[in-house]
Amino acid sequence: GAGVSQTPSNKVTEKGKYVELRCDPISGHTALYWYRQSLGQGPEFLIYFQGTGAADDSGLPNDRFFAVRPEGSVSTLKIQRTERGDSAVYLCASSAVAGGAIDTQYFGPGTRLTVL
Amino acid sequence: LAKTTQPISMDSYEGQEVNITCSHNNIATNDYITWYQQFPSQGPRFIIQGYKTKVTNEVASLFIPADRKSSTLSLPRVSLSDTAVYYCLVGSGAGSYQLTFGKGTKLSVIP
């Protein structure tokens, strides 16, 4: 079946602009996660959704970052007033059950964000 | 969350068995050990998970000693396509929804 998809695959923007990154999880998966990966580093947790609600947003670096999942399926990560330091690959993952580090997370290919 | 330590990089020739060891001295009683694999320009992919002793699947084996303070991922007869970064993660299902990745081990398979 279809895996996790993310659009766009690449996004180039200018400092100060607003961007939206989209994630389509595996159908039926209730848990959805966003991570950010900088070059040479492992993915870093940003936010976790269980259904429509953000169950844990402790990884969001500041209030310029916001994510929604209004119908419990597709999620959008929104970044306001982008900064050069926001440049990274943004990964989305989903899992079938209620979350937890022991549940297999299925990752999408990521969106590479470049802020000029 | 328990911290993990693993080698930054490893090289291996094709056809050899590769063992990557991860240290997790502060592992908690409820924690499981999970390994993910990541190819360039792709998201991480689950390989194997275990709690104690040995676990084997079609891709790899995971060896966990009795004290659980370390674990070893074993890849039998690697091929060039196994060149990737391998991450060792430790966590439980109790209130820790996120996966905590370190820098991983970059495995390079040489022809």
Tab-separated table of C-alpha atoms in Angstrom:
chain	number	residue	atom	x	y	z
A	1	GLY	CA	0.000	0.000	0.000
A	2	ALA	CA	0.947	3.655	-0.166
A	3	GLY	CA	3.445	4.898	2.325
A	4	VAL	CA	3.784	8.296	3.937
A	5	SER	CA	4.010	11.056	1.365
A	6	GLN	CA	5.270	14.601	1.783
A	7	THR	CA	4.958	17.619	-0.437
A	8	PRO	CA	6.784	19.463	-1.714
A	9	SER	CA	9.959	17.410	-1.889
A	10	ASN	CA	11.999	20.596	-2.045
A	11	LYS	CA	11.150	24.122	-0.993
A	12	VAL	CA	13.351	27.165	-1.447
A	13	THR	CA	12.219	30.362	0.193
A	14	GLU	CA	13.585	33.689	1.273
A	15	LYS	CA	14.247	34.763	4.814
A	16	GLY	CA	11.120	36.157	6.409
A	17	LYS	CA	8.655	34.268	4.225
A	18	TYR	CA	5.933	31.862	5.341
A	19	VAL	CA	5.989	28.192	4.309
A	20	GLU	CA	3.676	25.220	4.628
A	21	LEU	CA	4.821	21.616	4.444
A	22	ARG	CA	2.284	18.851	3.929
A	23	CYS	CA	2.219	15.260	5.146
A	24	ASP	CA	-0.126	12.464	4.039
A	25	PRO	CA	0.188	9.597	6.514
A	26	ILE	CA	-0.558	5.951	5.865
A	27	SER	CA	-4.324	5.508	5.705
A	28	GLY	CA	-5.784	4.564	9.063
A	29	HIS	CA	-2.747	5.571	11.111
A	30	THR	CA	-3.881	7.558	14.126
A	31	ALA	CA	-0.496	8.816	15.263
A	32	LEU	CA	1.505	11.356	13.262
A	33	TYR	CA	4.903	12.867	14.023
A	34	TRP	CA	7.049	15.644	12.622
A	35	TYR	CA	10.838	15.606	12.877
A	36	ARG	CA	13.563	17.890	11.606
A	37	GLN	CA	16.925	16.639	10.388
A	38	SER	CA	19.974	18.800	9.890
A	39	LEU	CA	22.951	17.679	7.855
A	40	GLY	CA	24.959	14.969	9.603
A	41	GLN	CA	22.503	14.687	12.490
A	42	GLY	CA	19.741	12.272	13.379
A	43	PRO	CA	16.117	13.383	13.154
A	44	GLU	CA	14.952	15.655	15.958
A	45	PHE	CA	11.388	15.407	17.274
A	46	LEU	CA	9.109	18.402	16.775
A	47	ILE	CA	5.484	17.432	17.454
A	48	TYR	CA	3.196	14.427	17.843
A	49	PHE	CA	-0.506	14.163	16.971
A	50	GLN	CA	-2.927	11.588	18.233
A	51	GLY	CA	-5.945	11.998	15.992
A	52	THR	CA	-6.650	15.693	15.495
A	53	GLY	CA	-4.970	16.960	18.615
A	54	ALA	CA	-1.335	17.759	19.271
A	55	ALA	CA	-0.507	15.439	22.158
A	56	ASP	CA	3.068	16.654	22.502
A	57	ASP	CA	4.509	19.784	20.906
A	58	SER	CA	7.510	20.040	23.190
A	59	GLY	CA	9.951	19.812	20.298
A	60	LEU	CA	8.773	22.879	18.420
A	61	PRO	CA	11.707	25.312	18.664
A	62	ASN	CA	9.659	28.514	19.011
A	63	ASP	CA	6.303	30.074	18.262
A	64	ARG	CA	7.134	30.544	14.590
A	65	PHE	CA	6.453	26.834	14.164
A	66	PHE	CA	2.919	25.480	14.188
A	67	ALA	CA	1.286	22.273	12.962
A	68	VAL	CA	-2.290	21.199	12.401
A	69	ARG	CA	-4.146	18.007	11.610
A	70	PRO	CA	-7.782	19.154	11.347
A	71	GLU	CA	-9.395	15.899	10.194
A	72	GLY	CA	-7.052	13.444	11.818
A	73	SER	CA	-5.323	12.513	8.593
A	74	VAL	CA	-3.293	15.052	6.573
A	75	SER	CA	-1.057	17.346	8.579
A	76	THR	CA	0.515	20.672	7.717
A	77	LEU	CA	3.618	22.091	9.365
A	78	LYS	CA	3.644	25.866	9.149
A	79	ILE	CA	6.689	28.060	9.628
A	80	GLN	CA	6.325	31.820	9.886
A	81	ARG	CA	9.057	34.404	9.287
A	82	THR	CA	11.517	31.775	8.165
A	83	GLU	CA	15.148	32.103	9.164
A	84	ARG	CA	18.260	30.640	7.573
A	85	GLY	CA	18.628	28.357	10.571
A	86	ASP	CA	15.324	26.701	9.670
A	87	SER	CA	16.988	25.096	6.643
A	88	ALA	CA	16.782	21.335	7.112
A	89	VAL	CA	14.911	18.241	5.979
A	90	TYR	CA	11.497	18.024	7.607
A	91	LEU	CA	10.348	14.443	8.064
A	92	CYS	CA	6.873	13.183	8.776
A	93	ALA	CA	6.103	9.763	10.232
A	94	SER	CA	2.962	7.873	11.164
A	95	SER	CA	2.177	4.828	13.250
A	96	ALA	CA	-0.844	2.607	13.504
A	97	VAL	CA	-1.513	2.748	17.191
A	98	ALA	CA	-1.505	5.253	19.984
A	99	GLY	CA	2.105	6.153	19.788
A	100	GLY	CA	5.007	5.297	21.977
A	101	ALA	CA	8.623	4.680	21.289
A	102	ILE	CA	8.043	0.967	20.832
A	103	ASP	CA	5.574	1.428	17.991
A	104	THR	CA	7.029	1.258	14.499
A	105	GLN	CA	7.024	4.658	12.876
A	106	TYR	CA	6.840	4.855	9.088
A	107	PHE	CA	8.661	7.830	7.662
A	108	GLY	CA	8.081	9.813	4.521
A	109	PRO	CA	10.913	10.940	2.243
A	110	GLY	CA	10.980	14.410	3.772
A	111	THR	CA	10.787	17.967	2.515
A	112	ARG	CA	14.106	19.722	2.068
A	113	LEU	CA	13.632	23.342	3.112
A	114	THR	CA	16.225	25.901	2.111
A	115	VAL	CA	15.933	29.435	3.429
A	116	LEU	CA	18.053	31.912	1.503
B	1	LEU	CA	15.085	9.005	27.809
B	2	ALA	CA	18.099	6.747	27.857
B	3	LYS	CA	21.113	8.070	25.969
B	4	THR	CA	22.776	5.846	23.401
B	5	THR	CA	26.354	5.731	22.153
B	6	GLN	CA	27.392	4.067	18.915
B	7	PRO	CA	30.376	4.357	16.554
B	8	ILE	CA	30.255	7.260	14.134
B	9	SER	CA	31.260	5.156	11.159
B	10	MET	CA	32.215	1.650	10.027
B	11	ASP	CA	33.553	0.170	6.825
B	12	SER	CA	32.978	-3.370	5.623
B	13	TYR	CA	33.585	-5.410	2.496
B	14	GLU	CA	30.738	-6.977	0.629
B	15	GLY	CA	29.759	-10.409	1.881
B	16	GLN	CA	31.022	-9.874	5.410
B	17	GLU	CA	28.939	-9.903	8.569
B	18	VAL	CA	28.718	-6.510	10.209
B	19	ASN	CA	28.116	-5.967	13.906
B	20	ILE	CA	27.240	-2.506	15.211
B	21	THR	CA	27.237	-2.145	18.979
B	22	CYS	CA	25.237	0.451	20.856
B	23	SER	CA	25.740	1.373	24.527
B	24	HIS	CA	22.764	2.411	26.644
B	25	ASN	CA	23.925	2.273	30.252
B	26	ASN	CA	20.863	4.062	31.644
B	27	ILE	CA	18.227	1.912	29.989
B	28	ALA	CA	15.038	1.692	32.028
B	29	THR	CA	13.116	-1.452	32.863
B	30	ASN	CA	10.306	-0.624	30.437
B	31	ASP	CA	12.563	0.422	27.576
B	32	TYR	CA	12.832	-1.437	24.299
B	33	ILE	CA	15.777	-1.239	21.901
B	34	THR	CA	14.981	-0.354	18.313
B	35	TRP	CA	17.166	0.067	15.247
B	36	TYR	CA	16.347	2.198	12.217
B	37	GLN	CA	18.149	2.429	8.878
B	38	GLN	CA	18.350	5.547	6.760
B	39	PHE	CA	19.456	5.803	3.137
B	40	PRO	CA	20.408	9.170	1.619
B	41	SER	CA	17.409	11.328	0.723
B	42	GLN	CA	14.999	8.966	2.480
B	43	GLY	CA	13.354	8.831	5.867
B	44	PRO	CA	14.479	6.274	8.456
B	45	ARG	CA	13.125	2.749	8.150
B	46	PHE	CA	12.459	0.332	11.018
B	47	ILE	CA	14.790	-2.677	11.020
B	48	ILE	CA	14.372	-4.568	14.263
B	49	GLN	CA	13.302	-4.242	17.882
B	50	GLY	CA	13.962	-6.251	20.995
B	51	TYR	CA	13.739	-6.275	24.775
B	52	LYS	CA	16.188	-8.988	25.803
B	53	THR	CA	18.230	-11.934	24.501
B	54	LYS	CA	18.100	-12.350	20.739
B	55	VAL	CA	15.703	-11.309	18.025
B	56	THR	CA	16.030	-12.258	14.375
B	57	ASN	CA	14.092	-11.266	11.298
B	58	GLU	CA	14.683	-11.479	7.561
B	59	VAL	CA	16.956	-8.455	7.614
B	60	ALA	CA	19.033	-8.581	10.787
B	61	SER	CA	19.616	-10.001	14.233
B	62	LEU	CA	19.668	-8.109	17.489
B	63	PHE	CA	21.660	-9.388	20.438
B	64	ILE	CA	20.943	-8.033	23.914
B	65	PRO	CA	22.942	-9.242	26.932
B	66	ALA	CA	21.310	-9.929	30.262
B	67	ASP	CA	22.170	-6.532	31.765
B	68	ARG	CA	20.702	-4.773	28.683
B	69	LYS	CA	23.296	-2.002	28.897
B	70	SER	CA	24.296	-2.584	25.313
B	71	SER	CA	22.974	-4.198	22.166
B	72	THR	CA	24.470	-5.385	18.891
B	73	LEU	CA	22.859	-5.159	15.494
B	74	SER	CA	24.145	-7.902	13.214
B	75	LEU	CA	23.793	-7.680	9.433
B	76	PRO	CA	24.678	-10.948	7.702
B	77	ARG	CA	26.632	-10.855	4.433
B	78	VAL	CA	26.253	-7.162	3.654
B	79	SER	CA	25.943	-5.859	0.123
B	80	LEU	CA	26.542	-2.417	-1.358
B	81	SER	CA	22.866	-1.632	-0.845
B	82	ASP	CA	23.335	-1.873	2.926
B	83	THR	CA	25.373	1.330	2.861
B	84	ALA	CA	23.343	3.611	5.115
B	85	VAL	CA	23.180	5.253	8.528
B	86	TYR	CA	22.002	2.975	11.329
B	87	TYR	CA	20.381	4.432	14.434
B	88	CYS	CA	20.010	2.750	17.806
B	89	LEU	CA	17.091	4.027	19.885
B	90	VAL	CA	15.919	3.226	23.374
B	91	GLY	CA	12.479	4.015	24.712
B	92	SER	CA	9.208	2.720	26.046
B	93	GLY	CA	5.563	3.063	25.183
B	94	ALA	CA	4.847	4.830	28.425
B	95	GLY	CA	4.482	8.528	27.731
B	96	SER	CA	7.475	8.826	25.423
B	97	TYR	CA	5.930	9.145	21.996
B	98	GLN	CA	8.914	10.594	20.273
B	99	LEU	CA	11.860	8.696	18.892
B	100	THR	CA	15.162	10.105	20.113
B	101	PHE	CA	17.832	9.703	17.477
B	102	GLY	CA	21.554	10.147	17.995
B	103	LYS	CA	23.958	10.709	15.154
B	104	GLY	CA	23.871	7.064	14.147
B	105	THR	CA	26.543	4.870	12.582
B	106	LYS	CA	27.390	5.461	8.959
B	107	LEU	CA	28.095	2.057	7.425
B	108	SER	CA	30.017	2.039	4.160
B	109	VAL	CA	30.113	-1.253	2.265
B	110	ILE	CA	33.079	-1.555	-0.047
B	111	PRO	CA	33.083	-3.777	-3.143
